[in-house]
mmCIF file of C-alpha atoms in Angstrom:
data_model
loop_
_atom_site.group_PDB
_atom_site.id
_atom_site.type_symbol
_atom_site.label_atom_id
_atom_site.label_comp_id
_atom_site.label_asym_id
_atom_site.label_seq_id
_atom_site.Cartn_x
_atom_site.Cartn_y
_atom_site.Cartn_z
ATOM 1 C CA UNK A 1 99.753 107.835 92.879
ATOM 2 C CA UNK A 2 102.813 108.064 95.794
ATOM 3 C CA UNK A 3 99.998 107.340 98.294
ATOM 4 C CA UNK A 4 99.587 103.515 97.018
ATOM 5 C CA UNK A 5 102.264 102.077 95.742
ATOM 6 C CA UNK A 6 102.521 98.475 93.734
ATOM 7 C CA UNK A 7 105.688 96.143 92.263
ATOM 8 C CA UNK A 8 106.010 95.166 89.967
ATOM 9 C CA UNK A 9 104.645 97.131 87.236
ATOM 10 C CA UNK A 10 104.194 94.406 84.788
ATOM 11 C CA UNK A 11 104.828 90.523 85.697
ATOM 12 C CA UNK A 12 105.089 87.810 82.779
ATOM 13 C CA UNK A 13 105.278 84.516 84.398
ATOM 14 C CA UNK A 14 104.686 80.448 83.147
ATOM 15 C CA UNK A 15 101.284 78.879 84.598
ATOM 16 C CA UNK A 16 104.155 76.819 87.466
ATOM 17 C CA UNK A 17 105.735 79.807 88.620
ATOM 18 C CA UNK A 18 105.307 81.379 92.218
ATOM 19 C CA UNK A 19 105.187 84.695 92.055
ATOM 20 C CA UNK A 20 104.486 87.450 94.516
ATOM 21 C CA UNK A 21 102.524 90.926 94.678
ATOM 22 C CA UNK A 22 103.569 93.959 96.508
ATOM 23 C CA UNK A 23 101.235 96.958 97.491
ATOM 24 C CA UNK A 24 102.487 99.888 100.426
ATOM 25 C CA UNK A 25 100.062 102.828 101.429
ATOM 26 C CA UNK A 26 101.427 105.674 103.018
ATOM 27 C CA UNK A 27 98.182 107.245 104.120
ATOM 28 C CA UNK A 28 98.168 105.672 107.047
ATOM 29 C CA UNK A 29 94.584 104.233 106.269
ATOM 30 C CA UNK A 30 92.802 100.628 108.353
ATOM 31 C CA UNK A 31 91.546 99.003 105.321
ATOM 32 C CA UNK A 32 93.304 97.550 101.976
ATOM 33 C CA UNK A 33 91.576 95.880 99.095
ATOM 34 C CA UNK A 34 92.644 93.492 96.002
ATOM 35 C CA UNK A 35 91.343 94.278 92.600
ATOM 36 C CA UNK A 36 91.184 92.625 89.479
ATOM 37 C CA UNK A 37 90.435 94.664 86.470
ATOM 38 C CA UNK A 38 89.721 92.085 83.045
ATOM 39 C CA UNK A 39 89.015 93.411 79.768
ATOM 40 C CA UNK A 40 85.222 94.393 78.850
ATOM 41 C CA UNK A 41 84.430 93.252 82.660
ATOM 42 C CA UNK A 42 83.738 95.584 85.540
ATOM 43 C CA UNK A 43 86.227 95.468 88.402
ATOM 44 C CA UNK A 44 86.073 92.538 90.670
ATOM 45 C CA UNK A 45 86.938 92.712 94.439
ATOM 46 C CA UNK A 46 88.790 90.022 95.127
ATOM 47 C CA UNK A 47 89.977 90.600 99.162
ATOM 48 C CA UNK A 48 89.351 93.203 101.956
ATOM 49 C CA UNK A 49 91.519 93.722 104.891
ATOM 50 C CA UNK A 50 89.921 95.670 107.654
ATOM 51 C CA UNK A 51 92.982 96.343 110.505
ATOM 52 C CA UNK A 52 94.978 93.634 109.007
ATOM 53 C CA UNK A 53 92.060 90.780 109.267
ATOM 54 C CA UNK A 54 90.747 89.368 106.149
ATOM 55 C CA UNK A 55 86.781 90.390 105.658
ATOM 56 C CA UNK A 56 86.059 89.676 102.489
ATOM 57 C CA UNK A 57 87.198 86.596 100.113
ATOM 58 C CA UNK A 58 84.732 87.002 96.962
ATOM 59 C CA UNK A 59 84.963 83.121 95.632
ATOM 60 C CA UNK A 60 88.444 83.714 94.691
ATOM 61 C CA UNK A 61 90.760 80.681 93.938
ATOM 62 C CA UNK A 62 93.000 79.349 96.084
ATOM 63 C CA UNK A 63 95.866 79.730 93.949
ATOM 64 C CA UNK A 64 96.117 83.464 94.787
ATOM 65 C CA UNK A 65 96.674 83.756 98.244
ATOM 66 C CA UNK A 66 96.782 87.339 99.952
ATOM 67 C CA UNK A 67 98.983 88.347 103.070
ATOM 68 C CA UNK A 68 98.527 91.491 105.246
ATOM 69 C CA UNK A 69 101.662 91.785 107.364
ATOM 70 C CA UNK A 70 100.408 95.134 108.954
ATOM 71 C CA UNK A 71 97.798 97.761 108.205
ATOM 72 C CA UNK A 72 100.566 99.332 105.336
ATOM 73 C CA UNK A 73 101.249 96.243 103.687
ATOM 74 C CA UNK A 74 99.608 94.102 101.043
ATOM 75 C CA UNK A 75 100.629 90.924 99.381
ATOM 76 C CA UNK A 76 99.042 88.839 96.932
ATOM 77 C CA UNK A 77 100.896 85.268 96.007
ATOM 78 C CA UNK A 78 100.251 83.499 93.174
ATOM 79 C CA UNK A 79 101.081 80.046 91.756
ATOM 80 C CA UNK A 80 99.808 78.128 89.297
ATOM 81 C CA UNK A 81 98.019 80.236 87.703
ATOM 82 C CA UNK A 82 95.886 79.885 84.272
ATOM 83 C CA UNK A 83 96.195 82.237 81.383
ATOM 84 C CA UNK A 84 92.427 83.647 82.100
ATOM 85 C CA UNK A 85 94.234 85.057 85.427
ATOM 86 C CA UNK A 86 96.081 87.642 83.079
ATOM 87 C CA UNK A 87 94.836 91.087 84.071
ATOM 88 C CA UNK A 88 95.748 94.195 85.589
ATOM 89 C CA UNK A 89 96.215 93.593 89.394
ATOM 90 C CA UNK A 90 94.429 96.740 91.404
ATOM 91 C CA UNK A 91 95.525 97.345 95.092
ATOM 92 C CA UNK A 92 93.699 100.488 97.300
ATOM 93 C CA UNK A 93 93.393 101.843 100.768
ATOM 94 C CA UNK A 94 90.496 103.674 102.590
ATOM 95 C CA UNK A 95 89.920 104.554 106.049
ATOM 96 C CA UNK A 96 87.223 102.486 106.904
ATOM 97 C CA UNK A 97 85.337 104.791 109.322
ATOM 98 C CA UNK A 98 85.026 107.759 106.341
ATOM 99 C CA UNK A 99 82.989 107.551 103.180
ATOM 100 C CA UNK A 100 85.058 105.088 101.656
ATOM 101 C CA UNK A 101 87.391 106.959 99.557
ATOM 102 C CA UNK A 102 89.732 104.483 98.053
ATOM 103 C CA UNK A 103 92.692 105.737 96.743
ATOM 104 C CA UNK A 104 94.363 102.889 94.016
ATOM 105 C CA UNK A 105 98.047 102.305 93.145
ATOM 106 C CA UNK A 106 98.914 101.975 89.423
ATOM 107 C CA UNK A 107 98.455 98.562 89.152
ATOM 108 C CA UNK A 108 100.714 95.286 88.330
ATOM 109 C CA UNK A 109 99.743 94.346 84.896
ATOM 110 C CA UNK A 110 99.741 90.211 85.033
ATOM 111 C CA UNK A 111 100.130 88.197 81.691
ATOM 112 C CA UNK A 112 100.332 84.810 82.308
ATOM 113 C CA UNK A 113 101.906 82.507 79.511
ATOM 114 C CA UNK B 1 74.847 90.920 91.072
ATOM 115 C CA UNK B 2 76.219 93.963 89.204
ATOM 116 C CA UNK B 3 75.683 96.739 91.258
ATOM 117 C CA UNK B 4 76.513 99.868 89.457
ATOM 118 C CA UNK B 5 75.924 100.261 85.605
ATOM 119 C CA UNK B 6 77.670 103.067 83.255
ATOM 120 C CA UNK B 7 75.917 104.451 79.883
ATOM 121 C CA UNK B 8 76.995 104.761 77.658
ATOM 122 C CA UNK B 9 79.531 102.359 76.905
ATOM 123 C CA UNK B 10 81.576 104.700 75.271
ATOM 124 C CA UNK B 11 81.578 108.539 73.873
ATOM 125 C CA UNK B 12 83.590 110.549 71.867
ATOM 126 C CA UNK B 13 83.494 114.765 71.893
ATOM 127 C CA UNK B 14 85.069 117.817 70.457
ATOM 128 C CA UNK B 15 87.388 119.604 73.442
ATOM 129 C CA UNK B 16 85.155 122.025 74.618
ATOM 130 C CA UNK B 17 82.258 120.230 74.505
ATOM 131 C CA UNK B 18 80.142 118.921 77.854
ATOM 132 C CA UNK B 19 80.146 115.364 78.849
ATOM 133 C CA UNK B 20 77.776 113.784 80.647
ATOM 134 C CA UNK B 21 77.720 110.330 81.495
ATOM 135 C CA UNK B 22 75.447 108.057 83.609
ATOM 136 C CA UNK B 23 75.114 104.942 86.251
ATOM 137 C CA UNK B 24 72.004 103.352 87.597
ATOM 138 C CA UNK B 25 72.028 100.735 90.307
ATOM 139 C CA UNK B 26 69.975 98.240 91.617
ATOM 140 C CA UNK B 27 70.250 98.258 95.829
ATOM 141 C CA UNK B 28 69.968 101.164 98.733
ATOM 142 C CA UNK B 29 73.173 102.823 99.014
ATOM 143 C CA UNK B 30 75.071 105.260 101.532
ATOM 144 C CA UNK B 31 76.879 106.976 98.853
ATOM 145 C CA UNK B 32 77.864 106.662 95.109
ATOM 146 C CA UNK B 33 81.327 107.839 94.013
ATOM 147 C CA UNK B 34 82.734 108.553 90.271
ATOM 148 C CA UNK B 35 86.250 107.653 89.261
ATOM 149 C CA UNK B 36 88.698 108.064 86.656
ATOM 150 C CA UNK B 37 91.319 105.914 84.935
ATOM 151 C CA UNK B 38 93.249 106.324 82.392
ATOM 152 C CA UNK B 39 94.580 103.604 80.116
ATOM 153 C CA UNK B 40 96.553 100.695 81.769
ATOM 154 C CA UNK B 41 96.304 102.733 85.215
ATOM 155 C CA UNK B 42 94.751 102.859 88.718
ATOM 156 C CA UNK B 43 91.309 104.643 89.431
ATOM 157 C CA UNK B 44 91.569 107.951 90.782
ATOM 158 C CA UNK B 45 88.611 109.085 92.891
ATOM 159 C CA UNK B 46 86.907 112.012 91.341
ATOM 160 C CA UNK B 47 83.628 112.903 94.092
ATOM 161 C CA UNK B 48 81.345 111.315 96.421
ATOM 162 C CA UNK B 49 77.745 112.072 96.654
ATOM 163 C CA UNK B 50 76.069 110.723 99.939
ATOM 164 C CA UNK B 51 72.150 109.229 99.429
ATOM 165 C CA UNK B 52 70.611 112.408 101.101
ATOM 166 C CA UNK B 53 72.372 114.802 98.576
ATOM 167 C CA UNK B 54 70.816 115.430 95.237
ATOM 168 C CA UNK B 55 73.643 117.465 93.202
ATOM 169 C CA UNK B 56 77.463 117.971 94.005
ATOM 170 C CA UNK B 57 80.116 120.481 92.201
ATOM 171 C CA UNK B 58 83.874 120.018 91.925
ATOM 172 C CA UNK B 59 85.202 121.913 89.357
ATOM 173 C CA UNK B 60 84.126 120.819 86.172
ATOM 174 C CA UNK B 61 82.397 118.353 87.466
ATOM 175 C CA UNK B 62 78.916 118.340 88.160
ATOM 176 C CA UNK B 63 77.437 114.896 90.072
ATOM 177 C CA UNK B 64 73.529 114.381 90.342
ATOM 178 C CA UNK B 65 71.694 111.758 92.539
ATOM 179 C CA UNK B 66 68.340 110.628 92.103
ATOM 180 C CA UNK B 67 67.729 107.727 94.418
ATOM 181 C CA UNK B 68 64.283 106.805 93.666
ATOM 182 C CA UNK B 69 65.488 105.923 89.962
ATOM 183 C CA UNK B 70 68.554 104.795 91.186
ATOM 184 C CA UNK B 71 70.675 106.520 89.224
ATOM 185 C CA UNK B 72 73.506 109.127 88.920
ATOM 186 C CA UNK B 73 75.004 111.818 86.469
ATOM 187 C CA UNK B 74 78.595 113.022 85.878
ATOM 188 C CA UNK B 75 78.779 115.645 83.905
ATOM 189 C CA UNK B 76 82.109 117.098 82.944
ATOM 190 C CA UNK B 77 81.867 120.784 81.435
ATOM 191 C CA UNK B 78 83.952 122.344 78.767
ATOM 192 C CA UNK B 79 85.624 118.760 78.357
ATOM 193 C CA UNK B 80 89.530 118.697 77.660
ATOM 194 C CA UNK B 81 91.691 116.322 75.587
ATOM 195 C CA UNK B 82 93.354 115.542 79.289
ATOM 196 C CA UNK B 83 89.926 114.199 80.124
ATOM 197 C CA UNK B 84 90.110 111.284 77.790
ATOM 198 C CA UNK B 85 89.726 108.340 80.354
ATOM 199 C CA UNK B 86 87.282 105.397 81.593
ATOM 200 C CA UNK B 87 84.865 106.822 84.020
ATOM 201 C CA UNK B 88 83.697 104.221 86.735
ATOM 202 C CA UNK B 89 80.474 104.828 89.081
ATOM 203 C CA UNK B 90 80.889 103.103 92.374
ATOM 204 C CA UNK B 91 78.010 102.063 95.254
ATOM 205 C CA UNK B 92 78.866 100.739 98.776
ATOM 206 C CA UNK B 93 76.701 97.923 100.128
ATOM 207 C CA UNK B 94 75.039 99.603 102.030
ATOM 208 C CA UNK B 95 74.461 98.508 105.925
ATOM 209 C CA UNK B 96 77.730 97.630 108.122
ATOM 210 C CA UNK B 97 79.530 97.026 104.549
ATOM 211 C CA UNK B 98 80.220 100.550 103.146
ATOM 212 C CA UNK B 99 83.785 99.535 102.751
ATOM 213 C CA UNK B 100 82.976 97.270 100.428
ATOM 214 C CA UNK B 101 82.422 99.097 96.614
ATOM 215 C CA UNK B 102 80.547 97.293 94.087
ATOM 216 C CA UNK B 103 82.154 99.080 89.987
ATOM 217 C CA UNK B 104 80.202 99.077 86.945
ATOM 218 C CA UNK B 105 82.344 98.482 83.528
ATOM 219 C CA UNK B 106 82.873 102.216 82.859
ATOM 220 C CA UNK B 107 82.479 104.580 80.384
ATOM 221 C CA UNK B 108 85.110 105.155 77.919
ATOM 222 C CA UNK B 109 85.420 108.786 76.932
ATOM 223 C CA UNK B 110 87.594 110.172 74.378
ATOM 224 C CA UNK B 111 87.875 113.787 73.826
ATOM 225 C CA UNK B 112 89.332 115.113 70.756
ATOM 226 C CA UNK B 113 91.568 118.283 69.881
#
């Protein structure tokens, strides 16, 4: 898990809070990708970032808002959010030209009160 | 629409025991993958099989393919309490989008001492 890293682990935070996301990959890999993992659902994609430009928003609302600074770097900011957004975040990497390996950090668990 | 679909939903074995699980999908693919997670943590990519392969071996792990029922087999042999985990069957879109991975909701499978 070294190779994708996410703060923070866990997050509790009130539906007017701002709060903010971190994922790193070390792999040196193009592509980055936002998860979120509900109970009894499958895993939703949320956002892909291909070389730091956004090529995928699936219908997510606006009030999480990602940020790719540079190809290592992922952000996802979030304000007013609704308790239904409580999940476990998901960030991963993959270089884009390969199979598509992802490789996932450990997640930020969200519970939002 | 729900690309990839795990059965079953969940399965419990004696350690020692074989394991096999199984995903069927709906569209052409490039590849499928199989991944791992363990409770409350990121997926961990287990193989890849590619559309022209028909069986892949990594380990313990055996992976079929059969793409005109479009559907997949893990198999784990001479399972281990350590394998206790969700097990996740993946599919790319296919086309210019095999970045993109479409998960199915997993199969839960517990392996007792």
């Amino acid at each position: 898990e070294t190779g994708v890293t996410q703060t923070p682990r866990h997050l509790v935070m009130g539906m007017t809070n701002k709060k903010s996301l971190k994922c790193e990959q070390h792999l040196g890999h193009n592509a980055m990708y936002w998860y979120k993992q509900s109970a009894k659902k499958p895993l939703e994609l949320m956002f892909v970032y291909n070389f730091k430009e956004q090529t995928e928003n699936n219908s997510v609302p606006s009030r999480f808002s990602p940020e790719c600074p540079n190809s290592s770097h992922l952000f996802l900011h979030l304000h007013t959010l609704q308790p239904e957004d409580s999940a476990l975040y998901l960030c991963a990497s993959s270089q884009v030209q390969s199979y598509n390996e992802q490789f996932f950090g450990p997640g930020t668990r969200l519970t939002v009160l | 629409s729900q690309q990839g679909e795990e059965d079953p939903q969940a399965l419990s074995i004696q350690e020692g025991e074989n394991a096999t699980m199984n995903c069927s999908y709906k569209t052409s693919i490039n590849n499928l993958q199989w991944y791992r997670q363990n409770s409350g943590r990121g997926l961990v990519h287990l193989i890849l099989i590619r559309s022209n392969e028909r069986e892949k071996h990594s380990g313990r792990l055996r992976v079929t393919l059969d793409t005109s029922k479009k559907s997949s087999s893990l198999l784990i042999t001479a399972s281990r309490a350590a394998d206790t985990a969700s097990y996740f069957c993946a599919t790319d879109a296919g086309g210019g989008s095999n970045y993109k991975l479409t998960f199915g909701k997993g199969t839960l499978l517990t392996v007792n001492p």
